[in-house]
PDB file of C-alpha atoms and ligand atoms in Angstrom:
ATOM      1  CA  MET E  27     -70.025 -54.119  72.262  1.00 97.00           C
ATOM      2  CA  ASN E  28     -71.231 -54.660  68.677  1.00 98.00           C
ATOM      3  CA  LEU E  29     -72.628 -51.903  66.476  1.00 98.00           C
ATOM      4  CA  ASP E  30     -76.204 -53.110  66.739  1.00 98.00           C
ATOM      5  CA  ASN E  31     -76.223 -53.051  70.552  1.00 98.00           C
ATOM      6  CA  PHE E  32     -74.343 -49.756  70.655  1.00 98.00           C
ATOM      7  CA  LEU E  33     -76.907 -48.057  68.419  1.00 98.00           C
ATOM      8  CA  ARG E  34     -79.635 -49.393  70.676  1.00 97.00           C
ATOM      9  CA  THR E  35     -77.955 -48.290  73.937  1.00 97.00           C
ATOM     10  CA  LYS E  36     -77.519 -44.827  72.451  1.00 97.00           C
ATOM     11  CA  GLY E  37     -81.270 -44.662  71.814  1.00 96.00           C
ATOM     12  CA  THR E  38     -80.718 -44.155  68.086  1.00 97.00           C
ATOM     13  CA  ASP E  39     -83.894 -43.723  66.045  1.00 97.00           C
ATOM     14  CA  GLU E  40     -84.877 -47.263  65.002  1.00 97.00           C
ATOM     15  CA  ASP E  41     -85.129 -46.488  61.270  1.00 97.00           C
ATOM     16  CA  LEU E  42     -81.787 -44.651  61.304  1.00 98.00           C
ATOM     17  CA  ALA E  43     -80.162 -47.518  63.230  1.00 98.00           C
ATOM     18  CA  GLN E  44     -81.496 -50.033  60.688  1.00 98.00           C
ATOM     19  CA  LEU E  45     -80.004 -47.937  57.875  1.00 98.00           C
ATOM     20  CA  ILE E  46     -76.596 -47.731  59.556  1.00 98.00           C
ATOM     21  CA  MET E  47     -76.633 -51.494  60.145  1.00 98.00           C
ATOM     22  CA  LEU E  48     -77.588 -52.130  56.501  1.00 98.00           C
ATOM     23  CA  LEU E  49     -74.720 -49.957  55.273  1.00 98.00           C
ATOM     24  CA  SER E  50     -72.273 -51.685  57.640  1.00 98.00           C
ATOM     25  CA  LYS E  51     -73.294 -55.067  56.217  1.00 98.00           C
ATOM     26  CA  GLN E  52     -72.135 -54.118  52.711  1.00 98.00           C
ATOM     27  CA  ALA E  53     -68.489 -53.730  53.775  1.00 98.00           C
ATOM     28  CA  LEU E  54     -67.611 -57.429  53.493  1.00 96.00           C
ATOM     29  CA  ASP E  55     -68.971 -57.675  49.930  1.00 94.00           C
ATOM     30  CA  ILE E  56     -67.310 -54.442  48.835  1.00 96.00           C
ATOM     31  CA  LYS E  57     -63.985 -55.596  50.267  1.00 94.00           C
ATOM     32  CA  ALA E  58     -64.352 -59.036  48.648  1.00 92.00           C
ATOM     33  CA  GLY E  59     -64.284 -57.305  45.271  1.00 88.00           C
ATOM     34  CA  PHE E  60     -60.828 -55.843  45.869  1.00 88.00           C
ATOM     35  CA  LEU E  61     -59.202 -59.052  44.675  1.00 82.00           C
ATOM     36  CA  SER E  62     -61.473 -59.724  41.699  1.00 76.00           C
ATOM     37  CA  ALA E  63     -62.757 -56.487  40.169  1.00 63.00           C
ATOM     38  CA  ARG E  64     -59.435 -54.759  39.657  1.00 63.00           C
ATOM     39  CA  GLY E  65     -58.283 -52.244  37.047  1.00 64.00           C
ATOM     40  CA  THR E  66     -60.329 -49.657  35.220  1.00 65.00           C
ATOM     41  CA  ALA E  67     -63.819 -50.017  33.798  1.00 71.00           C
ATOM     42  CA  ASP E  68     -64.362 -48.807  30.228  1.00 72.00           C
ATOM     43  CA  THR E  69     -66.567 -45.940  31.448  1.00 73.00           C
ATOM     44  CA  LYS E  70     -66.295 -42.447  32.933  1.00 72.00           C
ATOM     45  CA  ASN E  71     -68.392 -40.893  35.720  1.00 72.00           C
ATOM     46  CA  VAL E  72     -70.244 -37.592  35.424  1.00 69.00           C
ATOM     47  CA  TYR E  73     -67.045 -35.783  36.353  1.00 72.00           C
ATOM     48  CA  GLY E  74     -65.265 -37.250  33.362  1.00 70.00           C
ATOM     49  CA  GLU E  75     -63.121 -39.443  35.607  1.00 71.00           C
ATOM     50  CA  THR E  76     -62.349 -42.977  34.506  1.00 68.00           C
ATOM     51  CA  GLN E  77     -64.299 -45.333  36.739  1.00 69.00           C
ATOM     52  CA  MET E  78     -62.444 -48.184  38.380  1.00 71.00           C
ATOM     53  CA  ALA E  79     -64.234 -51.519  38.121  1.00 83.00           C
ATOM     54  CA  LEU E  80     -64.361 -51.419  41.912  1.00 88.00           C
ATOM     55  CA  ASP E  81     -66.138 -48.046  41.935  1.00 89.00           C
ATOM     56  CA  LYS E  82     -68.919 -49.532  39.848  1.00 91.00           C
ATOM     57  CA  ARG E  83     -69.054 -52.740  41.863  1.00 92.00           C
ATOM     58  CA  ALA E  84     -69.266 -50.918  45.203  1.00 96.00           C
ATOM     59  CA  ASP E  85     -71.882 -48.583  43.724  1.00 96.00           C
ATOM     60  CA  GLU E  86     -73.993 -51.541  42.519  1.00 95.00           C
ATOM     61  CA  ILE E  87     -73.744 -53.323  45.876  1.00 96.00           C
ATOM     62  CA  LEU E  88     -74.840 -50.275  47.865  1.00 98.00           C
ATOM     63  CA  ILE E  89     -77.667 -49.233  45.518  1.00 98.00           C
ATOM     64  CA  ALA E  90     -79.038 -52.800  45.333  1.00 97.00           C
ATOM     65  CA  ALA E  91     -79.013 -53.183  49.135  1.00 98.00           C
ATOM     66  CA  LEU E  92     -80.651 -49.799  49.707  1.00 98.00           C
ATOM     67  CA  LYS E  93     -83.341 -50.419  47.065  1.00 98.00           C
ATOM     68  CA  ALA E  94     -84.130 -53.901  48.418  1.00 97.00           C
ATOM     69  CA  SER E  95     -84.384 -52.600  52.002  1.00 97.00           C
ATOM     70  CA  ARG E  96     -86.565 -49.640  51.038  1.00 97.00           C
ATOM     71  CA  LEU E  97     -84.999 -47.880  54.050  1.00 98.00           C
ATOM     72  CA  VAL E  98     -84.352 -44.689  52.040  1.00 98.00           C
ATOM     73  CA  ASN E  99     -86.335 -42.638  49.533  1.00 98.00           C
ATOM     74  CA  TRP E 100     -83.458 -40.930  47.719  1.00 98.00           C
ATOM     75  CA  ILE E 101     -80.060 -42.284  46.691  1.00 98.00           C
ATOM     76  CA  ALA E 102     -77.371 -40.039  45.216  1.00 98.00           C
ATOM     77  CA  THR E 103     -73.953 -41.542  44.487  1.00 97.00           C
ATOM     78  CA  GLU E 104     -70.777 -40.164  42.965  1.00 95.00           C
ATOM     79  CA  GLU E 105     -70.995 -42.836  40.245  1.00 92.00           C
ATOM     80  CA  GLN E 106     -74.584 -42.028  39.151  1.00 95.00           C
ATOM     81  CA  PRO E 107     -75.576 -39.029  37.002  1.00 93.00           C
ATOM     82  CA  ASP E 108     -78.979 -38.598  38.645  1.00 95.00           C
ATOM     83  CA  ILE E 109     -80.618 -38.990  42.048  1.00 97.00           C
ATOM     84  CA  ILE E 110     -82.441 -42.347  42.347  1.00 98.00           C
ATOM     85  CA  GLU E 111     -85.924 -42.395  43.889  1.00 98.00           C
ATOM     86  CA  VAL E 112     -86.685 -45.704  45.621  1.00 98.00           C
ATOM     87  CA  GLU E 113     -90.081 -47.255  44.896  1.00 96.00           C
ATOM     88  CA  GLY E 114     -92.143 -48.001  48.005  1.00 97.00           C
ATOM     89  CA  ALA E 115     -89.661 -46.382  50.394  1.00 98.00           C
ATOM     90  CA  LYS E 116     -90.510 -46.961  54.070  1.00 97.00           C
ATOM     91  CA  ASN E 117     -88.646 -43.815  55.206  1.00 97.00           C
ATOM     92  CA  PRO E 118     -88.187 -40.301  53.751  1.00 98.00           C
ATOM     93  CA  PHE E 119     -84.397 -40.474  54.198  1.00 98.00           C
ATOM     94  CA  GLY E 120     -81.942 -39.441  51.481  1.00 98.00           C
ATOM     95  CA  VAL E 121     -78.361 -40.717  51.259  1.00 98.00           C
ATOM     96  CA  THR E 122     -75.328 -39.335  49.469  1.00 98.00           C
ATOM     97  CA  ILE E 123     -72.614 -41.917  48.787  1.00 98.00           C
ATOM     98  CA  ASP E 124     -69.055 -41.986  47.534  1.00 98.00           C
ATOM     99  CA  PRO E 125     -68.962 -45.776  47.093  1.00 97.00           C
ATOM    100  CA  LEU E 126     -65.190 -46.061  47.000  1.00 96.00           C
ATOM    101  CA  ASP E 127     -63.238 -42.861  47.605  1.00 96.00           C
ATOM    102  CA  GLY E 128     -59.602 -43.168  46.547  1.00 94.00           C
ATOM    103  CA  SER E 129     -60.324 -46.334  44.528  1.00 89.00           C
ATOM    104  CA  SER E 130     -57.409 -45.793  42.140  1.00 87.00           C
ATOM    105  CA  LEU E 131     -55.108 -46.445  45.105  1.00 92.00           C
ATOM    106  CA  ILE E 132     -56.208 -50.069  45.510  1.00 88.00           C
ATOM    107  CA  ASP E 133     -53.694 -51.039  42.819  1.00 87.00           C
ATOM    108  CA  VAL E 134     -50.945 -49.821  45.152  1.00 92.00           C
ATOM    109  CA  ASN E 135     -52.579 -51.225  48.291  1.00 93.00           C
ATOM    110  CA  LEU E 136     -53.381 -47.944  50.046  1.00 95.00           C
ATOM    111  CA  ALA E 137     -56.458 -47.320  52.196  1.00 97.00           C
ATOM    112  CA  VAL E 138     -59.750 -46.415  50.492  1.00 97.00           C
ATOM    113  CA  GLY E 139     -63.246 -45.938  51.814  1.00 98.00           C
ATOM    114  CA  THR E 140     -67.012 -45.659  51.484  1.00 98.00           C
ATOM    115  CA  ILE E 141     -68.486 -42.308  52.561  1.00 98.00           C
ATOM    116  CA  VAL E 142     -72.198 -41.820  53.368  1.00 98.00           C
ATOM    117  CA  GLY E 143     -74.258 -38.763  54.311  1.00 98.00           C
ATOM    118  CA  ILE E 144     -77.786 -39.362  55.699  1.00 98.00           C
ATOM    119  CA  TYR E 145     -80.470 -36.694  55.258  1.00 98.00           C
ATOM    120  CA  PRO E 146     -84.033 -36.515  56.656  1.00 98.00           C
ATOM    121  CA  GLY E 147     -85.325 -36.087  53.072  1.00 97.00           C
ATOM    122  CA  HIS E 148     -84.013 -34.884  49.741  1.00 97.00           C
ATOM    123  CA  VAL E 149     -80.220 -34.532  49.570  1.00 97.00           C
ATOM    124  CA  LEU E 150     -79.975 -31.085  47.968  1.00 98.00           C
ATOM    125  CA  GLU E 151     -79.951 -29.529  51.440  1.00 98.00           C
ATOM    126  CA  PRO E 152     -77.175 -28.038  53.573  1.00 98.00           C
ATOM    127  CA  GLY E 153     -74.984 -30.553  55.379  1.00 98.00           C
ATOM    128  CA  ASN E 154     -76.082 -29.217  58.773  1.00 98.00           C
ATOM    129  CA  THR E 155     -79.515 -30.772  58.131  1.00 98.00           C
ATOM    130  CA  MET E 156     -77.995 -34.270  58.029  1.00 98.00           C
ATOM    131  CA  LEU E 157     -79.289 -36.878  60.478  1.00 98.00           C
ATOM    132  CA  GLY E 158     -75.884 -38.487  60.432  1.00 98.00           C
ATOM    133  CA  ALA E 159     -72.831 -39.491  58.442  1.00 98.00           C
ATOM    134  CA  LEU E 160     -70.476 -42.449  58.342  1.00 98.00           C
ATOM    135  CA  TYR E 161     -67.460 -43.795  56.559  1.00 98.00           C
ATOM    136  CA  ILE E 162     -66.027 -47.282  56.211  1.00 98.00           C
ATOM    137  CA  LEU E 163     -62.244 -47.298  55.822  1.00 98.00           C
ATOM    138  CA  TYR E 164     -60.647 -50.335  54.149  1.00 98.00           C
ATOM    139  CA  GLY E 165     -57.098 -50.298  55.484  1.00 96.00           C
ATOM    140  CA  PRO E 166     -54.986 -52.760  57.503  1.00 96.00           C
ATOM    141  CA  LEU E 167     -58.190 -52.880  59.560  1.00 97.00           C
ATOM    142  CA  THR E 168     -61.654 -52.224  58.210  1.00 98.00           C
ATOM    143  CA  THR E 169     -63.274 -49.635  60.440  1.00 98.00           C
ATOM    144  CA  LEU E 170     -66.614 -47.848  60.498  1.00 98.00           C
ATOM    145  CA  THR E 171     -66.854 -44.362  61.998  1.00 98.00           C
ATOM    146  CA  TYR E 172     -70.250 -42.719  62.403  1.00 98.00           C
ATOM    147  CA  THR E 173     -72.115 -39.880  64.021  1.00 98.00           C
ATOM    148  CA  THR E 174     -75.846 -39.259  64.417  1.00 98.00           C
ATOM    149  CA  GLY E 175     -75.236 -36.013  66.263  1.00 96.00           C
ATOM    150  CA  SER E 176     -74.401 -37.572  69.657  1.00 96.00           C
ATOM    151  CA  GLY E 177     -70.656 -37.995  69.377  1.00 98.00           C
ATOM    152  CA  VAL E 178     -68.388 -39.770  66.905  1.00 98.00           C
ATOM    153  CA  HIS E 179     -67.866 -43.509  67.396  1.00 98.00           C
ATOM    154  CA  GLU E 180     -65.475 -45.948  65.724  1.00 98.00           C
ATOM    155  CA  PHE E 181     -65.900 -49.695  65.188  1.00 98.00           C
ATOM    156  CA  VAL E 182     -63.665 -52.428  63.773  1.00 98.00           C
ATOM    157  CA  MET E 183     -64.878 -55.169  61.420  1.00 98.00           C
ATOM    158  CA  HIS E 184     -64.291 -58.860  62.181  1.00 98.00           C
ATOM    159  CA  GLU E 185     -63.884 -61.754  59.726  1.00 96.00           C
ATOM    160  CA  ASP E 186     -67.658 -62.334  59.731  1.00 96.00           C
ATOM    161  CA  GLY E 187     -68.438 -58.731  58.796  1.00 96.00           C
ATOM    162  CA  THR E 188     -69.699 -57.685  62.230  1.00 97.00           C
ATOM    163  CA  PHE E 189     -68.391 -54.507  63.841  1.00 98.00           C
ATOM    164  CA  THR E 190     -67.391 -54.012  67.472  1.00 98.00           C
ATOM    165  CA  LEU E 191     -66.743 -50.748  69.303  1.00 98.00           C
ATOM    166  CA  MET E 192     -63.163 -49.513  69.185  1.00 98.00           C
ATOM    167  CA  GLN E 193     -63.560 -45.917  70.410  1.00 98.00           C
ATOM    168  CA  GLU E 194     -66.563 -43.945  71.727  1.00 98.00           C
ATOM    169  CA  ASN E 195     -66.953 -40.125  71.622  1.00 98.00           C
ATOM    170  CA  LEU E 196     -63.884 -39.523  69.481  1.00 98.00           C
ATOM    171  CA  THR E 197     -62.649 -35.901  69.554  1.00 98.00           C
ATOM    172  CA  ILE E 198     -60.091 -34.335  67.229  1.00 98.00           C
ATOM    173  CA  PRO E 199     -56.886 -33.525  69.150  1.00 98.00           C
ATOM    174  CA  ASP E 200     -54.461 -30.660  68.545  1.00 98.00           C
ATOM    175  CA  GLY E 201     -51.903 -31.940  66.072  1.00 98.00           C
ATOM    176  CA  LYS E 202     -49.449 -30.855  63.401  1.00 98.00           C
ATOM    177  CA  ILE E 203     -50.327 -32.832  60.292  1.00 98.00           C
ATOM    178  CA  TYR E 204     -51.389 -31.179  57.053  1.00 98.00           C
ATOM    179  CA  ALA E 205     -52.661 -32.866  53.916  1.00 98.00           C
ATOM    180  CA  PRO E 206     -52.374 -30.316  51.090  1.00 98.00           C
ATOM    181  CA  GLY E 207     -54.099 -31.319  47.836  1.00 98.00           C
ATOM    182  CA  ALA E 208     -53.549 -29.603  44.464  1.00 98.00           C
ATOM    183  CA  LEU E 209     -50.269 -28.496  42.913  1.00 98.00           C
ATOM    184  CA  ARG E 210     -48.170 -25.904  44.720  1.00 98.00           C
ATOM    185  CA  LYS E 211     -47.603 -24.045  41.443  1.00 98.00           C
ATOM    186  CA  ASP E 212     -51.394 -23.514  41.227  1.00 98.00           C
ATOM    187  CA  TYR E 213     -51.925 -22.213  44.780  1.00 98.00           C
ATOM    188  CA  LEU E 214     -53.836 -18.942  45.050  1.00 98.00           C
ATOM    189  CA  PRO E 215     -51.998 -16.289  47.097  1.00 97.00           C
ATOM    190  CA  TYR E 216     -54.002 -16.591  50.336  1.00 97.00           C
ATOM    191  CA  HIS E 217     -53.729 -20.409  50.208  1.00 98.00           C
ATOM    192  CA  LYS E 218     -49.991 -20.246  49.606  1.00 98.00           C
ATOM    193  CA  GLN E 219     -49.650 -17.942  52.627  1.00 97.00           C
ATOM    194  CA  PHE E 220     -51.667 -20.402  54.736  1.00 98.00           C
ATOM    195  CA  ILE E 221     -49.632 -23.468  53.724  1.00 98.00           C
ATOM    196  CA  GLU E 222     -46.350 -21.623  54.294  1.00 98.00           C
ATOM    197  CA  GLN E 223     -47.529 -20.609  57.786  1.00 98.00           C
ATOM    198  CA  LEU E 224     -48.323 -24.228  58.681  1.00 98.00           C
ATOM    199  CA  GLU E 225     -44.903 -25.300  57.412  1.00 98.00           C
ATOM    200  CA  LEU E 226     -43.285 -22.500  59.442  1.00 98.00           C
ATOM    201  CA  GLU E 227     -45.052 -23.915  62.517  1.00 98.00           C
ATOM    202  CA  GLY E 228     -43.598 -27.344  61.828  1.00 98.00           C
ATOM    203  CA  TYR E 229     -46.638 -29.177  60.430  1.00 98.00           C
ATOM    204  CA  LYS E 230     -45.744 -32.537  58.824  1.00 98.00           C
ATOM    205  CA  LEU E 231     -47.102 -33.352  55.360  1.00 98.00           C
ATOM    206  CA  ARG E 232     -49.227 -36.509  55.181  1.00 98.00           C
ATOM    207  CA  PHE E 233     -51.140 -36.857  51.860  1.00 98.00           C
ATOM    208  CA  SER E 234     -52.061 -40.270  50.471  1.00 98.00           C
ATOM    209  CA  GLY E 235     -54.415 -39.373  47.624  1.00 97.00           C
ATOM    210  CA  SER E 236     -57.360 -40.852  49.537  1.00 98.00           C
ATOM    211  CA  PHE E 237     -59.512 -38.131  51.102  1.00 98.00           C
ATOM    212  CA  VAL E 238     -61.229 -40.509  53.506  1.00 98.00           C
ATOM    213  CA  ALA E 239     -57.954 -42.039  54.720  1.00 98.00           C
ATOM    214  CA  ASP E 240     -56.255 -38.652  55.096  1.00 98.00           C
ATOM    215  CA  VAL E 241     -59.187 -37.181  57.033  1.00 98.00           C
ATOM    216  CA  HIS E 242     -59.346 -40.277  59.242  1.00 98.00           C
ATOM    217  CA  GLN E 243     -55.692 -39.738  60.179  1.00 98.00           C
ATOM    218  CA  ILE E 244     -56.370 -36.076  60.981  1.00 98.00           C
ATOM    219  CA  LEU E 245     -59.457 -36.964  63.028  1.00 98.00           C
ATOM    220  CA  HIS E 246     -57.175 -39.118  65.210  1.00 98.00           C
ATOM    221  CA  LYS E 247     -53.997 -37.033  65.192  1.00 98.00           C
ATOM    222  CA  GLY E 248     -55.143 -33.444  64.595  1.00 98.00           C
ATOM    223  CA  GLY E 249     -54.228 -30.937  61.884  1.00 98.00           C
ATOM    224  CA  MET E 250     -55.934 -30.187  58.596  1.00 98.00           C
ATOM    225  CA  PHE E 251     -56.757 -31.585  55.155  1.00 98.00           C
ATOM    226  CA  THR E 252     -57.292 -29.277  52.220  1.00 98.00           C
ATOM    227  CA  TYR E 253     -58.094 -29.588  48.575  1.00 98.00           C
ATOM    228  CA  PRO E 254     -58.422 -25.861  47.814  1.00 98.00           C
ATOM    229  CA  ALA E 255     -59.625 -23.652  45.032  1.00 98.00           C
ATOM    230  CA  PHE E 256     -56.655 -23.344  42.695  1.00 97.00           C
ATOM    231  CA  ALA E 257     -55.645 -21.500  39.535  1.00 96.00           C
ATOM    232  CA  GLY E 258     -58.155 -22.391  36.836  1.00 93.00           C
ATOM    233  CA  LYS E 259     -60.372 -24.400  39.231  1.00 96.00           C
ATOM    234  CA  GLU E 260     -62.012 -21.980  41.661  1.00 94.00           C
ATOM    235  CA  SER E 261     -64.423 -24.728  42.777  1.00 97.00           C
ATOM    236  CA  GLY E 262     -61.610 -27.138  43.648  1.00 97.00           C
ATOM    237  CA  LYS E 263     -61.711 -30.856  42.888  1.00 97.00           C
ATOM    238  CA  LEU E 264     -63.668 -32.625  45.644  1.00 98.00           C
ATOM    239  CA  ARG E 265     -67.416 -33.054  45.737  1.00 97.00           C
ATOM    240  CA  LEU E 266     -69.582 -31.153  48.223  1.00 98.00           C
ATOM    241  CA  LEU E 267     -72.223 -33.837  48.722  1.00 98.00           C
ATOM    242  CA  PHE E 268     -70.112 -36.976  48.497  1.00 98.00           C
ATOM    243  CA  GLU E 269     -66.935 -35.910  50.295  1.00 98.00           C
ATOM    244  CA  GLY E 270     -67.110 -32.476  51.938  1.00 98.00           C
ATOM    245  CA  THR E 271     -70.347 -32.535  53.891  1.00 98.00           C
ATOM    246  CA  PRO E 272     -70.413 -36.150  55.178  1.00 98.00           C
ATOM    247  CA  LEU E 273     -66.863 -36.070  56.514  1.00 98.00           C
ATOM    248  CA  GLY E 274     -67.404 -32.440  57.504  1.00 98.00           C
ATOM    249  CA  LYS E 275     -70.303 -33.595  59.682  1.00 98.00           C
ATOM    250  CA  VAL E 276     -68.145 -36.272  61.351  1.00 98.00           C
ATOM    251  CA  VAL E 277     -65.203 -33.935  61.995  1.00 98.00           C
ATOM    252  CA  THR E 278     -67.469 -31.143  63.236  1.00 98.00           C
ATOM    253  CA  GLU E 279     -69.206 -33.524  65.660  1.00 98.00           C
ATOM    254  CA  ALA E 280     -65.728 -34.495  66.874  1.00 98.00           C
ATOM    255  CA  GLY E 281     -64.971 -30.861  67.741  1.00 98.00           C
ATOM    256  CA  GLY E 282     -63.333 -29.828  64.465  1.00 98.00           C
ATOM    257  CA  ALA E 283     -64.590 -27.742  61.566  1.00 98.00           C
ATOM    258  CA  VAL E 284     -65.058 -27.769  57.793  1.00 98.00           C
ATOM    259  CA  SER E 285     -64.976 -24.785  55.453  1.00 98.00           C
ATOM    260  CA  ASN E 286     -64.699 -23.746  51.818  1.00 98.00           C
ATOM    261  CA  GLY E 287     -62.296 -21.062  53.035  1.00 98.00           C
ATOM    262  CA  THR E 288     -65.069 -18.541  53.513  1.00 97.00           C
ATOM    263  CA  VAL E 289     -67.971 -20.221  55.290  1.00 98.00           C
ATOM    264  CA  ASN E 290     -68.830 -23.410  57.174  1.00 98.00           C
ATOM    265  CA  LEU E 291     -69.275 -26.007  54.446  1.00 98.00           C
ATOM    266  CA  LEU E 292     -72.236 -27.497  56.346  1.00 98.00           C
ATOM    267  CA  GLU E 293     -74.154 -24.270  55.739  1.00 98.00           C
ATOM    268  CA  VAL E 294     -73.757 -24.404  51.958  1.00 98.00           C
ATOM    269  CA  LYS E 295     -76.918 -25.430  50.065  1.00 97.00           C
ATOM    270  CA  PRO E 296     -76.017 -27.568  47.044  1.00 97.00           C
ATOM    271  CA  THR E 297     -77.422 -26.580  43.651  1.00 97.00           C
ATOM    272  CA  ALA E 298     -76.673 -29.959  42.067  1.00 96.00           C
ATOM    273  CA  VAL E 299     -75.333 -33.369  43.142  1.00 95.00           C
ATOM    274  CA  SER E 300     -72.257 -32.671  41.048  1.00 95.00           C
ATOM    275  CA  ASN E 301     -71.234 -29.529  42.958  1.00 97.00           C
ATOM    276  CA  ARG E 302     -67.514 -29.379  43.639  1.00 98.00           C
ATOM    277  CA  THR E 303     -66.102 -27.300  46.496  1.00 98.00           C
ATOM    278  CA  PRO E 304     -62.830 -26.119  47.961  1.00 98.00           C
ATOM    279  CA  ILE E 305     -62.376 -28.044  51.231  1.00 98.00           C
ATOM    280  CA  TYR E 306     -60.560 -27.238  54.456  1.00 98.00           C
ATOM    281  CA  ILE E 307     -61.353 -29.836  57.152  1.00 98.00           C
ATOM    282  CA  GLY E 308     -59.732 -30.469  60.545  1.00 98.00           C
ATOM    283  CA  GLY E 309     -58.968 -28.541  63.720  1.00 98.00           C
ATOM    284  CA  ARG E 310     -60.906 -25.337  64.463  1.00 98.00           C
ATOM    285  CA  LYS E 311     -57.610 -23.450  64.851  1.00 98.00           C
ATOM    286  CA  GLU E 312     -56.434 -24.279  61.321  1.00 98.00           C
ATOM    287  CA  ILE E 313     -59.849 -23.598  59.785  1.00 98.00           C
ATOM    288  CA  ALA E 314     -60.044 -20.193  61.510  1.00 98.00           C
ATOM    289  CA  LEU E 315     -56.554 -19.399  60.188  1.00 98.00           C
ATOM    290  CA  ILE E 316     -57.362 -20.074  56.530  1.00 98.00           C
ATOM    291  CA  GLU E 317     -60.634 -18.165  56.784  1.00 98.00           C
ATOM    292  CA  SER E 318     -58.732 -15.162  58.172  1.00 97.00           C
ATOM    293  CA  TYR E 319     -56.109 -15.332  55.398  1.00 97.00           C
ATOM    294  CA  LYS E 320     -58.801 -15.593  52.721  1.00 97.00           C
ATOM    295  CA  LYS E 321     -60.837 -12.760  54.266  1.00 96.00           C
ATOM    296  CA  ASN E 322     -57.789 -10.488  54.525  1.00 95.00           C
ATOM    297  CA  ALA E 323     -57.038 -11.228  50.856  1.00 92.00           C
ATOM    298  CA  GLY E 324     -60.500  -9.857  50.069  1.00 87.00           C
ATOM    299  CA  THR E 325     -61.451 -12.966  48.079  1.00 81.00           C
TER     300      THR E 325
HETATM  301  P1  P6P G 424     -55.180 -35.741  43.425  1.00 69.75           P
HETATM  302  C1  P6P G 424     -59.519 -39.375  45.039  1.00 69.75           C
HETATM  303  O1  P6P G 424     -59.625 -39.450  43.624  1.00 69.75           O
HETATM  304  C2  P6P G 424     -59.916 -37.977  45.455  1.00 69.75           C
HETATM  305  O2  P6P G 424     -61.216 -37.709  45.041  1.00 69.75           O
HETATM  306  C3  P6P G 424     -59.762 -37.821  46.954  1.00 69.75           C
HETATM  307  O3  P6P G 424     -60.011 -39.009  47.646  1.00 69.75           O
HETATM  308  C4  P6P G 424     -58.330 -37.349  47.106  1.00 69.75           C
HETATM  309  O4  P6P G 424     -58.115 -36.547  48.262  1.00 69.75           O
HETATM  310  C5  P6P G 424     -58.099 -36.531  45.838  1.00 69.75           C
HETATM  311  O5  P6P G 424     -59.016 -37.029  44.866  1.00 69.75           O
HETATM  312  C6  P6P G 424     -56.692 -36.677  45.317  1.00 69.75           C
HETATM  313  O6  P6P G 424     -56.588 -35.843  44.197  1.00 69.75           O
HETATM  314  O7  P6P G 424     -55.386 -34.572  42.471  1.00 69.75           O
HETATM  315  O8  P6P G 424     -54.117 -35.467  44.461  1.00 69.75           O
HETATM  316  O9  P6P G 424     -54.981 -37.060  42.737  1.00 69.75           O
END
C-alpha cells in the first residue's frame, strides 16, 4: 500500500495527511543534491556550526515547498535563526525541521536524515502537544517513518519518489544496543555509572554520528541513544525542538521513552527554538535506569 492510501485508510486528518505527503515528496530532490551540493558552505548556523552545502539545500527545498503549499503557518528549522510565518497559511500548523541531520557524514557515505515535528500551532510548545512527527532516512534504502498518534509506520521510497508500506505499528523491542554521545572523559558521575552498568550488562556500542540513523537502529533493535549533559555543557549538544522531541514522539508512540535524565522530554516547554537538551531515548527500561541514577545522585 502506498503512503497516500495508508494515510486515508487510517482516517488521518485530511490537512495533516496532505502535509505528510508534501514532506514525503521532497525526499527525491533532497537526495538528488547528495551528488552535486557536496562539501561545506561558507556559512555557520545559529549554533556556530559550519553548514554543509547540503544542509542549506535541503533547508531551501523544504521551506520553499511548505511556503508554496501554505499547508503550515509556522516553520522553524535548525538552519534558520528565526521562526518563519507563512503568508496566507491554510492551516494553523507549525513544523520544526532538522533538514539534514548528520549531514557531515555524507562525505563518508553514512546514513543521514530529515526530521520533522508537526504542531497544532506555534512550535514553542511541549512535544506532547505534537500532532505527529516523521523522519526520512537516506541510507541504503530511503525510508519514511511517521506517527500521528495511532502507531508508528515505516515506508520505503521507490525510484519515482513514491513510498510504500514496509512495516505497520512498529514497536521498540528489548535489545542491548547503546549509542553513547559525548566524550567519556567528560561524563558526569551519574552518567558514567549508567554507561558502565549498560556495559556490565553486555550492551553493544553502535554510534554513527547521525542521531536519526542511530535512533532508527534502536527503534528496530532496542536499547538506548544518549547525548547527555557533560562537563562544561550541562545542556548537552542536541536540539530539543529539531531532534529530541520529534524522534522522542516517534519512539514514545512505539512504546519507548525519551528523557533529559530527569523528566519526559515531551513535557518540556521550549523557551527558544535554539534550546539544546540532554537526550536519553529508547527503551523504557533504560530510560527509567538513567532517571534513577540521576535522581539518586541528587542532580
Ligand atoms: P558528535 C550530528 O551533527 C549531530 O547533531 C547528531 O546527529 C549526532 O548524534 C551528534 O551530532 C554527533 O555529535 O559530537 O559525536 O560529533
